[in-house]
Amino acid sequence: MKKMNLKIGALILTLSLTLSISQAQESGTPIQTAVPFLNITPESRSGGMGDAGVATSPDMNSQHLNPAKYAFIESSMGVSISFTPWLRKLVNDINMYYTSFYYRLDDMQTVSASLRYFSLGQITFTGSDGNVEYTGSPNEFALDAAYSRVLSEKFSGAVAFRYIRSDLTNGYGGEGGSLQPGNAFAADVAFYFRNPMKVNRNDAEFTAGLNISNIGSKISYDGVNKEFIPTNLKLGVGYEMELDKYNSIAFALDANRLLVPYTITDENGNLQTESDFGNPEQITFSIGTEYWYNKQFALRAGYFHEHENQGNRKFASAGAGLKFNMFQLDASYIIPMVQNNPLANTMRFSLSFDLSEMNGGSKKRRR
């Protein structure tokens, strides 16, 4: 019994500490998935735009929201590092680390990779008698590799493969047993569309994107019970236009939906798997805008909306970016719209490096 209590406690702890991706049915029953950290936005640009980004212009962090965007990125090689102090309103030692890398093979093909590491800090496990039995440092990480390709002048696609490892108890399971780290494999399928145009003699572009992420195996911590990972569908559109020689502005709208069933207890007390994919309340929306001055200084704002019956996450966001010759620094900040939101005061920081010049610039994409 103690072993099971520890397992349930660890899973509930992880879910509660990642409220930003937990969703609930109208009845209040949550869609509980393992490794929910996979759907936390790990970088600052989309973080400053209300988590919108599946259809924004390509950037060095495209791996998370839509790796198909890499096929149209202009530079030949780049790397980015991001850091997010998570849920600082509740605790002071939970952090998300994220790094991504891409390399252009030629005008048609790009490869990329990323590493996402989620540290849950130090957690003390106690027995049924209340005594401290073990102190550990739970953590989770995901390692990705993706291949992106131009499919036509305006259309690209990508596939990504992911290894996931979740260690919630550091192997500790109480007397007479142990829990093991969970392992899973998953894949993403993504597409990106761009249509350049002229508006009042200024350059403009309409974009659209789709990413079905975390399509893969279930995960188990004891070799018996298996849980869904957060398979997710994200659709989005965007529009970017130059205002004049020095100023440009972009808008983005995303719709997001978990593609996993939920579990309910029937009249006989048995667990039963249900799905309600047609329920519009289960769709979250992100809207964001981005302003650039002289392609060197950016201001961003956004809003994220989730129905009150599904978790009631409602927050605004703000962000800024500063771009120099080879590197770019970005930061974002969450402003909750509901009281006592654990996401309050969440900040993200990203530092990106354009390594094209180190590669001689020979593989920059030709428009």
Short mmCIF file of C-alpha atoms in Angstrom, two decimals:
data_model
loop_
_atom_site.label_atom_id
_atom_site.label_comp_id
_atom_site.label_asym_id
_atom_site.label_seq_id
_atom_site.Cartn_x
_atom_site.Cartn_y
_atom_site.Cartn_z
CA MET A 1 0.00 0.00 0.00
CA LYS A 2 2.84 2.34 0.85
CA LYS A 3 4.39 1.76 -2.56
CA MET A 4 1.13 2.62 -4.32
CA ASN A 5 0.64 5.73 -2.16
CA LEU A 6 4.08 6.94 -3.11
CA LYS A 7 3.41 6.37 -6.79
CA ILE A 8 0.08 8.17 -6.74
CA GLY A 9 1.56 10.99 -4.68
CA ALA A 10 4.43 11.45 -7.11
CA LEU A 11 2.15 11.49 -10.14
CA ILE A 12 -0.32 13.90 -8.54
CA LEU A 13 2.57 16.13 -7.53
CA THR A 14 3.90 16.25 -11.08
CA LEU A 15 0.45 16.99 -12.52
CA SER A 16 -0.30 19.68 -9.97
CA LEU A 17 3.06 21.37 -10.54
CA THR A 18 2.37 21.56 -14.27
CA LEU A 19 -1.11 23.04 -14.18
CA SER A 20 -0.46 24.90 -17.40
CA ILE A 21 -1.15 21.79 -19.44
CA SER A 22 -3.75 19.99 -17.31
CA GLN A 23 -7.26 20.06 -18.74
CA ALA A 24 -10.60 18.94 -17.31
CA GLN A 25 -13.91 17.71 -18.56
CA GLU A 26 -17.11 19.62 -17.91
CA SER A 27 -17.77 17.31 -14.97
CA GLY A 28 -14.45 18.35 -13.44
CA THR A 29 -12.63 15.10 -14.25
CA PRO A 30 -9.13 15.99 -15.48
CA ILE A 31 -7.54 14.53 -18.59
CA GLN A 32 -4.56 13.07 -16.77
CA THR A 33 -1.51 12.33 -18.87
CA ALA A 34 1.99 11.45 -17.83
CA VAL A 35 4.92 13.75 -18.71
CA PRO A 36 2.76 16.88 -19.13
CA PHE A 37 5.95 18.98 -19.26
CA LEU A 38 6.11 18.10 -22.98
CA ASN A 39 3.41 20.71 -23.69
CA ILE A 40 4.93 23.54 -21.66
CA THR A 41 6.24 26.26 -23.99
CA PRO A 42 9.98 26.22 -23.26
CA GLU A 43 11.14 29.40 -25.06
CA SER A 44 10.54 33.12 -24.91
CA ARG A 45 9.28 34.21 -28.32
CA SER A 46 6.04 32.19 -28.32
CA GLY A 47 5.90 32.60 -24.53
CA GLY A 48 5.57 36.34 -25.08
CA MET A 49 2.80 35.80 -27.67
CA GLY A 50 0.39 33.85 -25.47
CA ASP A 51 2.03 30.51 -26.47
CA ALA A 52 1.13 31.08 -30.13
CA GLY A 53 3.75 30.02 -32.63
CA VAL A 54 2.84 27.05 -34.85
CA ALA A 55 2.45 29.43 -37.82
CA THR A 56 4.81 32.30 -36.97
CA SER A 57 7.91 32.97 -39.07
CA PRO A 58 10.75 30.44 -38.68
CA ASP A 59 13.15 30.95 -35.80
CA MET A 60 15.83 28.98 -33.99
CA ASN A 61 13.31 27.50 -31.53
CA SER A 62 10.90 26.13 -34.15
CA GLN A 63 11.59 22.56 -32.99
CA HIS A 64 8.99 22.67 -30.21
CA LEU A 65 5.96 24.21 -31.94
CA ASN A 66 6.56 23.32 -35.60
CA PRO A 67 9.82 21.84 -36.94
CA ALA A 68 8.52 22.19 -40.51
CA LYS A 69 9.32 25.90 -40.25
CA TYR A 70 13.05 25.09 -40.34
CA ALA A 71 12.72 24.24 -44.03
CA PHE A 72 12.18 27.97 -44.77
CA ILE A 73 14.62 29.46 -42.27
CA GLU A 74 17.14 31.69 -44.04
CA SER A 75 20.33 31.00 -42.07
CA SER A 76 22.23 27.77 -42.44
CA MET A 77 22.91 26.87 -38.80
CA GLY A 78 21.90 28.04 -35.35
CA VAL A 79 21.61 27.12 -31.69
CA SER A 80 19.41 28.42 -28.88
CA ILE A 81 19.37 28.04 -25.09
CA SER A 82 16.32 28.81 -22.92
CA PHE A 83 15.70 28.89 -19.19
CA THR A 84 12.34 29.04 -17.37
CA PRO A 85 12.03 29.29 -13.56
CA TRP A 86 8.71 27.42 -13.24
CA LEU A 87 5.89 28.12 -10.74
CA ARG A 88 7.95 30.51 -8.64
CA LYS A 89 4.79 31.59 -6.82
CA LEU A 90 4.67 28.10 -5.24
CA VAL A 91 8.26 26.84 -4.99
CA ASN A 92 11.74 28.12 -5.76
CA ASP A 93 13.56 25.13 -7.24
CA ILE A 94 11.54 23.93 -10.27
CA ASN A 95 13.19 24.81 -13.59
CA MET A 96 12.82 24.09 -17.29
CA TYR A 97 15.94 24.02 -19.49
CA TYR A 98 15.75 23.86 -23.27
CA THR A 99 18.30 23.87 -26.05
CA SER A 100 17.75 23.46 -29.78
CA PHE A 101 19.99 23.21 -32.85
CA TYR A 102 19.41 23.15 -36.60
CA TYR A 103 21.59 22.70 -39.67
CA ARG A 104 20.66 23.27 -43.30
CA LEU A 105 21.78 20.44 -45.59
CA ASP A 106 20.81 22.30 -48.77
CA ASP A 107 18.04 24.56 -50.12
CA MET A 108 15.47 21.79 -49.59
CA GLN A 109 16.44 19.99 -46.39
CA THR A 110 17.17 20.85 -42.77
CA VAL A 111 17.91 18.66 -39.75
CA SER A 112 17.39 19.73 -36.15
CA ALA A 113 17.55 18.47 -32.58
CA SER A 114 16.56 19.63 -29.10
CA LEU A 115 16.87 18.66 -25.46
CA ARG A 116 14.21 19.59 -22.89
CA TYR A 117 15.03 19.04 -19.21
CA PHE A 118 12.49 19.57 -16.43
CA SER A 119 13.81 19.58 -12.87
CA LEU A 120 11.24 19.19 -10.08
CA GLY A 121 13.72 20.26 -7.42
CA GLN A 122 14.19 18.40 -4.16
CA ILE A 123 11.25 16.39 -2.84
CA THR A 124 10.95 14.51 0.44
CA PHE A 125 9.04 11.21 0.50
CA THR A 126 7.37 10.13 3.73
CA GLY A 127 5.82 6.86 4.85
CA SER A 128 2.33 6.25 6.22
CA ASP A 129 3.68 7.08 9.71
CA GLY A 130 4.75 10.53 8.55
CA ASN A 131 8.47 9.88 8.95
CA VAL A 132 10.89 10.96 6.25
CA GLU A 133 12.06 7.92 4.32
CA TYR A 134 13.83 9.35 1.29
CA THR A 135 14.81 12.67 -0.27
CA GLY A 136 15.29 12.79 -4.02
CA SER A 137 15.47 15.09 -7.02
CA PRO A 138 12.83 14.01 -9.58
CA ASN A 139 13.41 15.05 -13.17
CA GLU A 140 12.12 14.47 -16.69
CA PHE A 141 13.68 15.04 -20.08
CA ALA A 142 12.95 14.63 -23.78
CA LEU A 143 15.51 14.32 -26.58
CA ASP A 144 14.31 15.13 -30.12
CA ALA A 145 15.64 14.83 -33.66
CA ALA A 146 13.75 16.13 -36.72
CA TYR A 147 14.00 16.25 -40.49
CA SER A 148 12.34 19.12 -42.41
CA ARG A 149 11.93 19.41 -46.16
CA VAL A 150 10.55 21.91 -48.65
CA LEU A 151 7.69 20.17 -50.49
CA SER A 152 6.85 23.04 -52.83
CA GLU A 153 7.58 26.73 -53.19
CA LYS A 154 5.13 27.53 -50.39
CA PHE A 155 4.78 24.30 -48.42
CA SER A 156 7.03 22.25 -46.14
CA GLY A 157 6.74 19.21 -43.91
CA ALA A 158 8.67 17.61 -41.06
CA VAL A 159 8.86 14.52 -38.92
CA ALA A 160 10.40 14.46 -35.45
CA PHE A 161 11.32 11.53 -33.24
CA ARG A 162 11.46 11.77 -29.47
CA TYR A 163 12.82 9.78 -26.54
CA ILE A 164 11.15 10.58 -23.21
CA ARG A 165 12.41 9.66 -19.74
CA SER A 166 10.53 10.50 -16.54
CA ASP A 167 12.11 9.77 -13.15
CA LEU A 168 9.60 10.82 -10.48
CA THR A 169 10.97 9.01 -7.41
CA ASN A 170 14.63 8.30 -8.23
CA GLY A 171 13.81 4.59 -7.96
CA TYR A 172 12.37 4.80 -4.46
CA GLY A 173 9.07 2.99 -3.85
CA GLY A 174 8.86 2.40 -0.12
CA GLU A 175 9.31 -0.84 1.75
CA GLY A 176 9.30 -4.00 -0.30
CA GLY A 177 9.43 -2.46 -3.75
CA SER A 178 10.69 0.26 -6.05
CA LEU A 179 9.40 2.40 -8.86
CA GLN A 180 11.39 2.72 -12.04
CA PRO A 181 11.86 5.69 -14.35
CA GLY A 182 9.30 5.71 -17.15
CA ASN A 183 10.47 5.56 -20.76
CA ALA A 184 8.54 6.27 -23.95
CA PHE A 185 9.06 6.99 -27.64
CA ALA A 186 7.02 9.42 -29.69
CA ALA A 187 6.90 11.22 -33.02
CA ASP A 188 5.64 14.54 -34.40
CA VAL A 189 4.18 15.22 -37.85
CA ALA A 190 4.19 18.88 -38.86
CA PHE A 191 3.41 21.08 -41.88
CA TYR A 192 3.96 24.75 -42.67
CA PHE A 193 2.54 26.97 -45.42
CA ARG A 194 3.74 30.43 -46.42
CA ASN A 195 2.38 32.76 -49.08
CA PRO A 196 4.46 35.93 -49.68
CA MET A 197 2.57 38.88 -51.15
CA LYS A 198 2.63 42.65 -51.65
CA VAL A 199 0.32 45.00 -49.71
CA ASN A 200 0.57 48.69 -50.60
CA ARG A 201 3.97 47.96 -52.17
CA ASN A 202 5.24 46.51 -48.88
CA ASP A 203 6.19 42.89 -48.30
CA ALA A 204 3.64 40.77 -46.45
CA GLU A 205 3.13 37.08 -45.81
CA PHE A 206 0.26 34.79 -44.82
CA THR A 207 1.25 31.62 -42.99
CA ALA A 208 -0.44 28.51 -41.61
CA GLY A 209 0.84 25.59 -39.57
CA LEU A 210 -0.14 22.20 -38.16
CA ASN A 211 1.67 20.00 -35.68
CA ILE A 212 0.48 16.68 -34.24
CA SER A 213 2.97 16.00 -31.47
CA ASN A 214 3.77 13.15 -29.09
CA ILE A 215 2.23 10.36 -31.14
CA GLY A 216 3.65 7.34 -29.41
CA SER A 217 3.71 4.69 -26.72
CA LYS A 218 2.26 4.84 -23.25
CA ILE A 219 4.58 5.18 -20.28
CA SER A 220 4.82 3.02 -17.14
CA TYR A 221 6.58 3.52 -13.81
CA ASP A 222 6.02 0.02 -12.38
CA GLY A 223 5.96 -2.20 -15.48
CA VAL A 224 2.22 -2.87 -15.07
CA ASN A 225 0.16 0.31 -15.17
CA LYS A 226 0.52 2.37 -18.34
CA GLU A 227 -0.49 5.97 -18.89
CA PHE A 228 -1.02 8.13 -21.96
CA ILE A 229 1.53 10.72 -22.97
CA PRO A 230 0.09 14.10 -24.09
CA THR A 231 -0.60 13.57 -27.79
CA ASN A 232 -1.53 17.02 -29.01
CA LEU A 233 -2.97 18.79 -32.07
CA LYS A 234 -2.03 22.40 -32.74
CA LEU A 235 -3.37 24.46 -35.68
CA GLY A 236 -2.51 28.06 -36.40
CA VAL A 237 -2.47 30.94 -38.86
CA GLY A 238 -0.33 34.04 -39.03
CA TYR A 239 0.07 37.28 -40.94
CA GLU A 240 3.15 39.47 -41.14
CA MET A 241 3.60 42.78 -42.96
CA GLU A 242 6.11 45.57 -43.32
CA LEU A 243 4.77 48.97 -42.27
CA ASP A 244 7.72 50.83 -43.79
CA LYS A 245 11.46 50.42 -44.23
CA TYR A 246 12.11 50.09 -40.49
CA ASN A 247 8.90 48.76 -38.93
CA SER A 248 7.03 45.47 -39.27
CA ILE A 249 4.23 43.75 -37.37
CA ALA A 250 2.93 40.17 -37.19
CA PHE A 251 -0.19 38.49 -35.79
CA ALA A 252 -0.74 34.83 -34.86
CA LEU A 253 -3.70 32.69 -33.78
CA ASP A 254 -3.39 29.08 -32.53
CA ALA A 255 -5.97 26.48 -31.50
CA ASN A 256 -4.80 23.60 -29.34
CA ARG A 257 -6.38 20.23 -28.40
CA LEU A 258 -5.16 17.20 -26.45
CA LEU A 259 -5.91 14.00 -28.37
CA VAL A 260 -6.10 11.56 -25.47
CA PRO A 261 -9.17 10.00 -23.83
CA TYR A 262 -10.07 10.51 -20.19
CA THR A 263 -10.95 8.03 -17.46
CA ILE A 264 -14.21 8.00 -15.48
CA THR A 265 -15.67 5.69 -12.84
CA ASP A 266 -18.86 3.93 -13.93
CA GLU A 267 -21.84 3.08 -11.71
CA ASN A 268 -20.15 -0.17 -10.67
CA GLY A 269 -17.00 1.59 -9.52
CA ASN A 270 -14.92 0.41 -12.48
CA LEU A 271 -12.61 2.68 -14.45
CA GLN A 272 -13.76 3.33 -17.99
CA THR A 273 -11.99 5.16 -20.83
CA GLU A 274 -14.05 7.80 -22.60
CA SER A 275 -13.44 10.36 -25.35
CA ASP A 276 -15.25 13.53 -26.32
CA PHE A 277 -13.15 15.01 -29.10
CA GLY A 278 -16.07 17.03 -30.46
CA ASN A 279 -16.43 19.12 -27.31
CA PRO A 280 -15.39 22.71 -28.25
CA GLU A 281 -14.75 23.52 -24.59
CA GLN A 282 -11.64 21.37 -24.74
CA ILE A 283 -9.94 23.66 -27.27
CA THR A 284 -7.56 26.31 -25.97
CA PHE A 285 -6.78 29.45 -27.95
CA SER A 286 -3.65 31.59 -28.18
CA ILE A 287 -3.42 34.94 -29.89
CA GLY A 288 -0.26 37.00 -30.18
CA THR A 289 1.36 39.95 -31.90
CA GLU A 290 4.97 40.86 -32.56
CA TYR A 291 6.45 44.22 -33.56
CA TRP A 292 9.98 44.64 -34.95
CA TYR A 293 11.93 47.87 -35.35
CA ASN A 294 14.73 47.72 -37.91
CA LYS A 295 14.87 43.93 -37.43
CA GLN A 296 16.80 44.57 -34.22
CA PHE A 297 14.29 45.28 -31.44
CA ALA A 298 11.04 43.37 -30.84
CA LEU A 299 8.01 43.86 -28.61
CA ARG A 300 5.48 41.04 -28.12
CA ALA A 301 2.10 40.57 -26.45
CA GLY A 302 -0.43 37.75 -26.32
CA TYR A 303 -3.37 36.12 -24.62
CA PHE A 304 -4.10 32.47 -23.75
CA HIS A 305 -7.68 31.29 -23.15
CA GLU A 306 -9.01 28.05 -21.70
CA HIS A 307 -12.68 27.41 -20.87
CA GLU A 308 -13.52 27.61 -17.17
CA ASN A 309 -14.87 24.04 -17.24
CA GLN A 310 -11.57 22.76 -18.60
CA GLY A 311 -9.05 24.33 -16.22
CA ASN A 312 -9.71 28.09 -16.50
CA ARG A 313 -6.19 29.04 -17.56
CA LYS A 314 -6.49 32.63 -18.73
CA PHE A 315 -3.44 34.80 -18.92
CA ALA A 316 -1.88 37.62 -20.90
CA SER A 317 1.78 37.71 -21.78
CA ALA A 318 4.40 40.26 -22.74
CA GLY A 319 7.86 39.94 -24.17
CA ALA A 320 10.79 41.68 -25.80
CA GLY A 321 13.72 40.75 -28.00
CA LEU A 322 17.05 42.33 -28.91
CA LYS A 323 18.97 41.14 -31.96
CA PHE A 324 22.63 41.78 -32.75
CA ASN A 325 24.83 40.46 -35.56
CA MET A 326 25.12 36.85 -34.41
CA PHE A 327 22.94 36.52 -31.35
CA GLN A 328 19.48 37.39 -30.09
CA LEU A 329 18.24 37.76 -26.52
CA ASP A 330 14.52 37.28 -25.72
CA ALA A 331 12.45 37.40 -22.53
CA SER A 332 8.76 36.96 -21.74
CA TYR A 333 6.44 37.37 -18.75
CA ILE A 334 3.04 35.88 -17.83
CA ILE A 335 0.25 38.09 -16.46
CA PRO A 336 -2.61 35.92 -15.04
CA MET A 337 -6.23 36.96 -15.55
CA VAL A 338 -7.55 34.89 -12.63
CA GLN A 339 -6.62 35.12 -8.97
CA ASN A 340 -4.20 32.71 -7.27
CA ASN A 341 -2.85 31.45 -10.57
CA PRO A 342 0.36 29.44 -9.94
CA LEU A 343 1.73 30.72 -13.27
CA ALA A 344 1.87 34.30 -11.94
CA ASN A 345 5.25 36.01 -12.41
CA THR A 346 6.57 33.25 -14.67
CA MET A 347 9.43 34.49 -16.85
CA ARG A 348 11.29 32.84 -19.73
CA PHE A 349 14.70 33.72 -21.12
CA SER A 350 16.21 32.65 -24.45
CA LEU A 351 19.61 33.26 -26.02
CA SER A 352 20.05 32.34 -29.71
CA PHE A 353 23.14 32.27 -31.89
CA ASP A 354 23.18 32.43 -35.69
CA LEU A 355 26.18 30.29 -36.66
CA SER A 356 25.89 30.87 -40.41
CA GLU A 357 29.01 33.01 -40.56
CA MET A 358 31.04 30.27 -38.87
CA ASN A 359 29.84 28.00 -41.67
CA GLY A 360 30.88 30.53 -44.30
CA GLY A 361 27.22 31.40 -45.02
CA SER A 362 27.39 29.00 -47.95
CA LYS A 363 24.15 27.21 -47.08
CA LYS A 364 21.87 30.12 -46.38
CA ARG A 365 18.58 29.45 -48.08
CA ARG A 366 18.03 31.31 -51.33
CA ARG A 367 14.56 32.86 -51.56
#
